[in-house]
XYZ file of C-alpha atoms in Angstrom:
319
model
C -15.332 12.834 3.797
C -12.439 10.589 4.666
C -13.269 10.752 8.267
C -16.850 9.504 7.219
C -15.571 6.747 5.176
C -13.132 5.554 7.986
C -16.239 5.408 10.081
C -18.359 3.503 7.709
C -15.716 0.962 7.385
C -15.315 0.201 11.001
C -18.808 -0.071 11.518
C -19.211 -2.500 8.528
C -15.893 -4.496 9.335
C -17.334 -4.423 13.034
C -20.643 -5.816 12.084
C -19.355 -8.477 9.819
C -16.936 -9.590 12.641
C -20.156 -10.066 14.931
C -21.965 -11.913 12.423
C -19.039 -14.327 12.118
C -18.964 -14.801 15.795
C -22.730 -15.491 15.510
C -22.325 -17.916 12.927
C -19.662 -19.718 14.953
C -21.394 -19.412 18.487
C -24.356 -17.887 18.663
C -24.982 -14.912 20.931
C -22.081 -15.780 23.088
C -19.687 -16.016 19.963
C -21.262 -12.621 18.499
C -20.442 -10.650 22.157
C -17.001 -12.582 22.215
C -16.335 -10.832 18.303
C -17.949 -7.492 19.158
C -15.467 -7.424 22.126
C -12.427 -8.132 20.075
C -13.729 -6.150 17.346
C -13.643 -3.161 19.659
C -10.098 -3.750 20.712
C -8.864 -4.480 17.260
C -10.262 -0.915 16.295
C -8.536 0.932 19.044
C -5.420 -1.224 18.474
C -5.419 -0.625 14.726
C -5.789 3.154 15.155
C -2.454 3.324 17.133
C -0.642 0.281 15.748
C -1.625 -1.260 12.417
C 0.946 0.832 10.503
C 3.700 -0.796 12.532
C 2.392 -3.807 12.217
C 2.044 -3.792 8.317
C 5.749 -2.317 8.190
C 6.741 -5.321 10.233
C 5.101 -7.822 7.848
C 6.814 -6.877 5.247
C 10.307 -6.669 7.368
C 10.871 -2.811 6.257
C 13.829 -1.018 7.417
C 13.841 2.407 8.189
C 16.247 4.721 6.683
C 17.608 8.120 7.082
C 19.335 10.780 4.803
C 22.737 8.988 5.914
C 21.661 5.421 5.037
C 19.689 6.466 1.918
C 20.663 9.638 0.678
C 19.128 9.461 -2.746
C 15.879 7.718 -2.055
C 15.399 9.887 1.144
C 15.953 13.051 -0.872
C 13.659 12.372 -3.202
C 10.498 11.781 -0.533
C 11.987 15.244 1.254
C 11.741 16.997 -2.022
C 8.276 15.501 -2.648
C 7.107 16.039 0.514
C 8.157 19.638 0.415
C 6.170 20.206 -2.907
C 3.236 18.657 -1.444
C 3.242 20.614 1.721
C 3.333 17.432 3.846
C 5.385 16.798 7.099
C 8.354 14.830 6.255
C 7.245 11.137 6.587
C 9.027 8.262 7.590
C 11.091 6.576 5.063
C 11.285 2.724 4.711
C 13.028 0.296 2.614
C 12.076 -3.454 1.917
C 14.818 -5.537 0.877
C 12.617 -7.556 -1.815
C 13.473 -7.795 -5.580
C 9.845 -7.047 -6.664
C 9.484 -3.535 -7.450
C 6.440 -1.992 -5.355
C 5.788 0.651 -2.769
C 3.175 1.751 -0.138
C 2.106 4.249 2.302
C 0.666 3.859 5.676
C 0.010 5.580 9.033
C -3.035 7.256 10.480
C -2.606 10.872 9.285
C 0.010 13.130 7.554
C 1.898 13.707 10.822
C 2.537 10.072 11.580
C 3.061 8.655 8.204
C 5.177 6.233 6.264
C 6.321 5.440 2.986
C 8.044 2.301 2.260
C 9.602 1.255 -1.256
C 10.988 -2.416 -2.110
C 14.730 -2.485 -3.175
C 13.595 -3.895 -6.749
C 11.726 -0.642 -7.146
C 14.681 1.342 -6.581
C 17.035 -1.020 -8.897
C 14.705 -1.094 -11.800
C 13.106 2.406 -12.096
C 15.021 5.403 -13.389
C 15.021 8.286 -10.951
C 11.839 10.193 -12.377
C 10.189 7.198 -12.071
C 10.846 6.670 -8.580
C 9.671 10.238 -7.713
C 6.352 9.277 -9.770
C 5.845 6.292 -7.393
C 6.806 8.136 -4.321
C 4.752 11.162 -5.209
C 1.406 8.748 -5.515
C 2.402 7.516 -2.248
C 2.458 11.192 -0.844
C -0.965 11.483 -2.305
C -2.160 8.756 -0.395
C -0.711 10.402 2.435
C -2.178 13.894 1.864
C -5.623 12.520 0.915
C -5.661 10.675 4.600
C -6.154 7.121 2.615
C -3.476 5.616 4.423
C -5.625 5.318 7.736
C -8.196 3.562 6.083
C -6.034 1.341 3.913
C -4.180 0.401 6.997
C -7.396 -0.547 9.244
C -8.708 -2.446 6.370
C -5.514 -4.465 5.969
C -5.612 -5.274 9.705
C -8.972 -6.150 9.935
C -9.608 -7.787 6.876
C -6.759 -10.231 7.473
C -8.439 -10.896 11.254
C -11.770 -11.766 9.289
C -9.862 -14.254 7.139
C -8.392 -15.778 10.229
C -11.577 -15.996 11.935
C -13.161 -17.567 9.080
C -10.445 -20.180 9.154
C -10.888 -20.667 12.540
C -14.403 -21.854 12.052
C -13.370 -24.718 10.847
C -12.056 -26.102 14.382
C -15.814 -25.048 15.642
C -17.728 -27.219 13.219
C -18.926 -29.119 15.754
C -20.101 -26.566 18.348
C -23.422 -27.056 20.054
C -23.613 -23.030 20.261
C -23.828 -22.972 16.324
C -27.179 -21.619 15.617
C -27.147 -22.549 11.903
C -25.187 -25.787 12.000
C -22.847 -26.813 9.421
C -24.282 -24.231 7.020
C -23.652 -21.213 9.192
C -20.239 -22.442 9.682
C -19.226 -23.042 5.748
C -20.792 -19.433 5.561
C -18.224 -18.137 7.918
C -15.573 -19.916 6.174
C -16.298 -18.858 2.814
C -18.261 -15.431 2.961
C -15.582 -14.105 5.412
C -12.890 -13.818 3.267
C -14.944 -12.896 0.079
C -16.455 -10.036 2.222
C -13.019 -9.063 3.379
C -11.913 -8.928 -0.447
C -14.567 -6.912 -1.181
C -14.261 -4.146 1.219
C -10.128 -4.305 0.151
C -11.553 -3.755 -3.256
C -14.012 -0.835 -2.607
C -11.400 1.062 -0.458
C -8.704 0.625 -3.125
C -9.730 0.814 -6.716
C -11.171 4.169 -6.312
C -8.469 5.500 -4.568
C -5.595 4.617 -6.860
C -6.839 6.676 -9.635
C -7.370 9.484 -7.189
C -3.756 9.155 -5.880
C -2.430 8.600 -9.407
C -3.919 12.322 -10.159
C -2.743 13.566 -6.902
C 0.977 12.130 -7.406
C 1.127 13.566 -11.044
C 0.311 17.009 -9.612
C 2.768 16.681 -6.748
C 5.780 15.986 -9.364
C 4.519 17.752 -11.975
C 5.091 14.921 -14.791
C 2.035 12.301 -14.881
C 4.080 10.484 -17.709
C 6.804 9.685 -14.745
C 4.240 8.075 -12.657
C 2.641 6.035 -16.056
C 6.230 4.719 -17.133
C 6.643 3.542 -13.406
C 3.299 1.857 -13.628
C 4.178 0.102 -16.772
C 7.571 -1.354 -15.443
C 5.820 -2.150 -12.195
C 3.243 -4.056 -13.703
C 5.347 -5.966 -16.170
C 7.697 -7.227 -13.544
C 5.864 -7.926 -10.147
C 3.739 -10.886 -11.477
C 6.828 -12.462 -12.362
C 8.592 -12.107 -8.886
C 7.316 -13.557 -5.638
C 6.864 -11.164 -2.895
C 6.669 -13.819 -0.177
C 5.623 -11.740 2.715
C 2.720 -9.996 0.570
C 1.723 -13.882 -0.255
C 1.661 -14.778 3.662
C -0.128 -11.390 3.961
C -2.652 -10.820 1.329
C -4.928 -8.702 3.084
C -1.916 -6.205 2.629
C -2.046 -6.419 -1.038
C -4.558 -3.369 -1.514
C -2.054 -1.072 0.375
C 0.737 -1.663 -2.705
C 1.001 0.762 -5.889
C 0.591 -2.718 -8.044
C -1.396 -5.765 -6.657
C 1.892 -7.650 -5.205
C 0.246 -11.070 -5.207
C 0.839 -13.729 -8.141
C -1.733 -13.882 -10.597
C -3.766 -10.987 -10.197
C -3.539 -8.736 -13.217
C -6.978 -8.875 -14.328
C -9.112 -6.070 -13.853
C -11.703 -8.237 -12.359
C -14.839 -8.040 -10.061
C -12.767 -8.783 -6.908
C -9.374 -7.102 -8.132
C -7.938 -4.896 -5.841
C -6.346 -2.810 -8.301
C -7.907 -1.100 -11.511
C -6.302 -2.221 -14.762
C -2.938 -0.618 -14.980
C -3.726 0.082 -18.433
C -6.643 2.385 -17.539
C -4.386 4.047 -15.145
C -1.920 4.590 -17.811
C -4.556 5.862 -20.060
C -5.517 8.487 -17.371
C -2.402 9.682 -16.652
C -1.574 10.353 -20.426
C -4.691 12.460 -20.363
C -3.210 14.385 -17.339
C -0.187 14.891 -19.144
C -1.925 16.526 -22.281
C -4.205 18.461 -19.819
C -0.798 19.639 -18.150
C 0.704 20.733 -21.523
C -2.485 22.625 -22.579
C -3.234 24.381 -19.231
C 0.542 25.061 -18.416
C 0.020 23.701 -14.667
C 2.341 24.966 -12.145
C 6.176 24.127 -11.911
C 6.920 20.692 -12.160
C 9.644 18.874 -10.060
C 13.201 19.382 -11.742
C 14.789 16.732 -13.534
C 18.135 17.523 -11.659
C 18.867 15.120 -8.847
C 17.530 15.763 -5.137
C 19.850 17.209 -2.536
C 21.975 14.444 -1.226
C 22.748 12.232 -4.510
C 25.643 10.319 -4.275
C 27.793 8.726 -6.965
C 27.389 4.918 -8.001
C 30.559 4.453 -6.584
C 29.788 5.623 -2.847
C 27.014 2.659 -3.175
C 23.310 2.636 -3.766
C 20.542 4.824 -2.011
C 19.967 2.021 0.528
C 23.499 1.831 1.496
C 24.601 -0.813 -0.186
C 28.188 -1.445 -1.132
C 28.445 -1.504 -5.097
C 32.058 -2.185 -4.927
C 33.102 -2.171 -8.877
C 29.811 -3.939 -9.803
C 27.814 -1.925 -12.498
C 24.739 -0.249 -10.568
C 21.447 -0.366 -12.680
C 18.817 2.146 -12.292
C 18.420 5.689 -11.281
C 21.435 5.753 -9.093
C 24.100 4.977 -11.733
């Protein structure tokens, strides 16, 4: 099913790319856009994950540089029966996280320093379980390619402004305006369609992986309360990647409106509360223990991403 969805997405994005090319430069513009789209589809499959991580200045960490954070991901990956993904830290104060990669064997998960500072150990586990659910469901390829092509489509729409006087444009100023306005709108609709349904599925999958739906519910409440107040400059510069995050990283996007890339947080928390009741009633499999994962260090040895805490009080799950 995910392969079919990815193929349909690529076909739609390619067709949209070609349509914008036609509006800008007629048949010649359409053929050029087709060639560009084909090259981008191939490039995105192999490299889009690296591009997204680079856009957000993510730094890879390991068991030595981030023992606690890495240990959480490792324990969850074992519970989910997944290969150990690469683990990245984004030095941004906004609490957030995302997953990327073309398949579970080439996956990566990333969390911001703000997430590790502001959430408890259990809440961090709930968030990373959600991201590993995306990996397990093979959502990451679709979401990463969508981010790359949606950004390219929006750029092409903006590029149409410079061709407003082109003779090859078959529809004149109307065609150029359509390319400039409809292209970013269509890209937003695709992001919405990809993200909103998959977030509910990943919430459920993450709750099943860690065994505690309320860990994720509590984390979502904290992230949604903090994220809009803290600007994520990298996300603002690359809005096409917004749908990849567990909570929309862009400012002013909290409403569950028609074009929101994420479901309303309140609805997601309500669904997780219902899951918690189901877990209690049905006695589902063993939950992830609340004890510390392997490699956890005392706060006096620095935080989970290798910072030197010194004598300053360290807040969050590592204190």
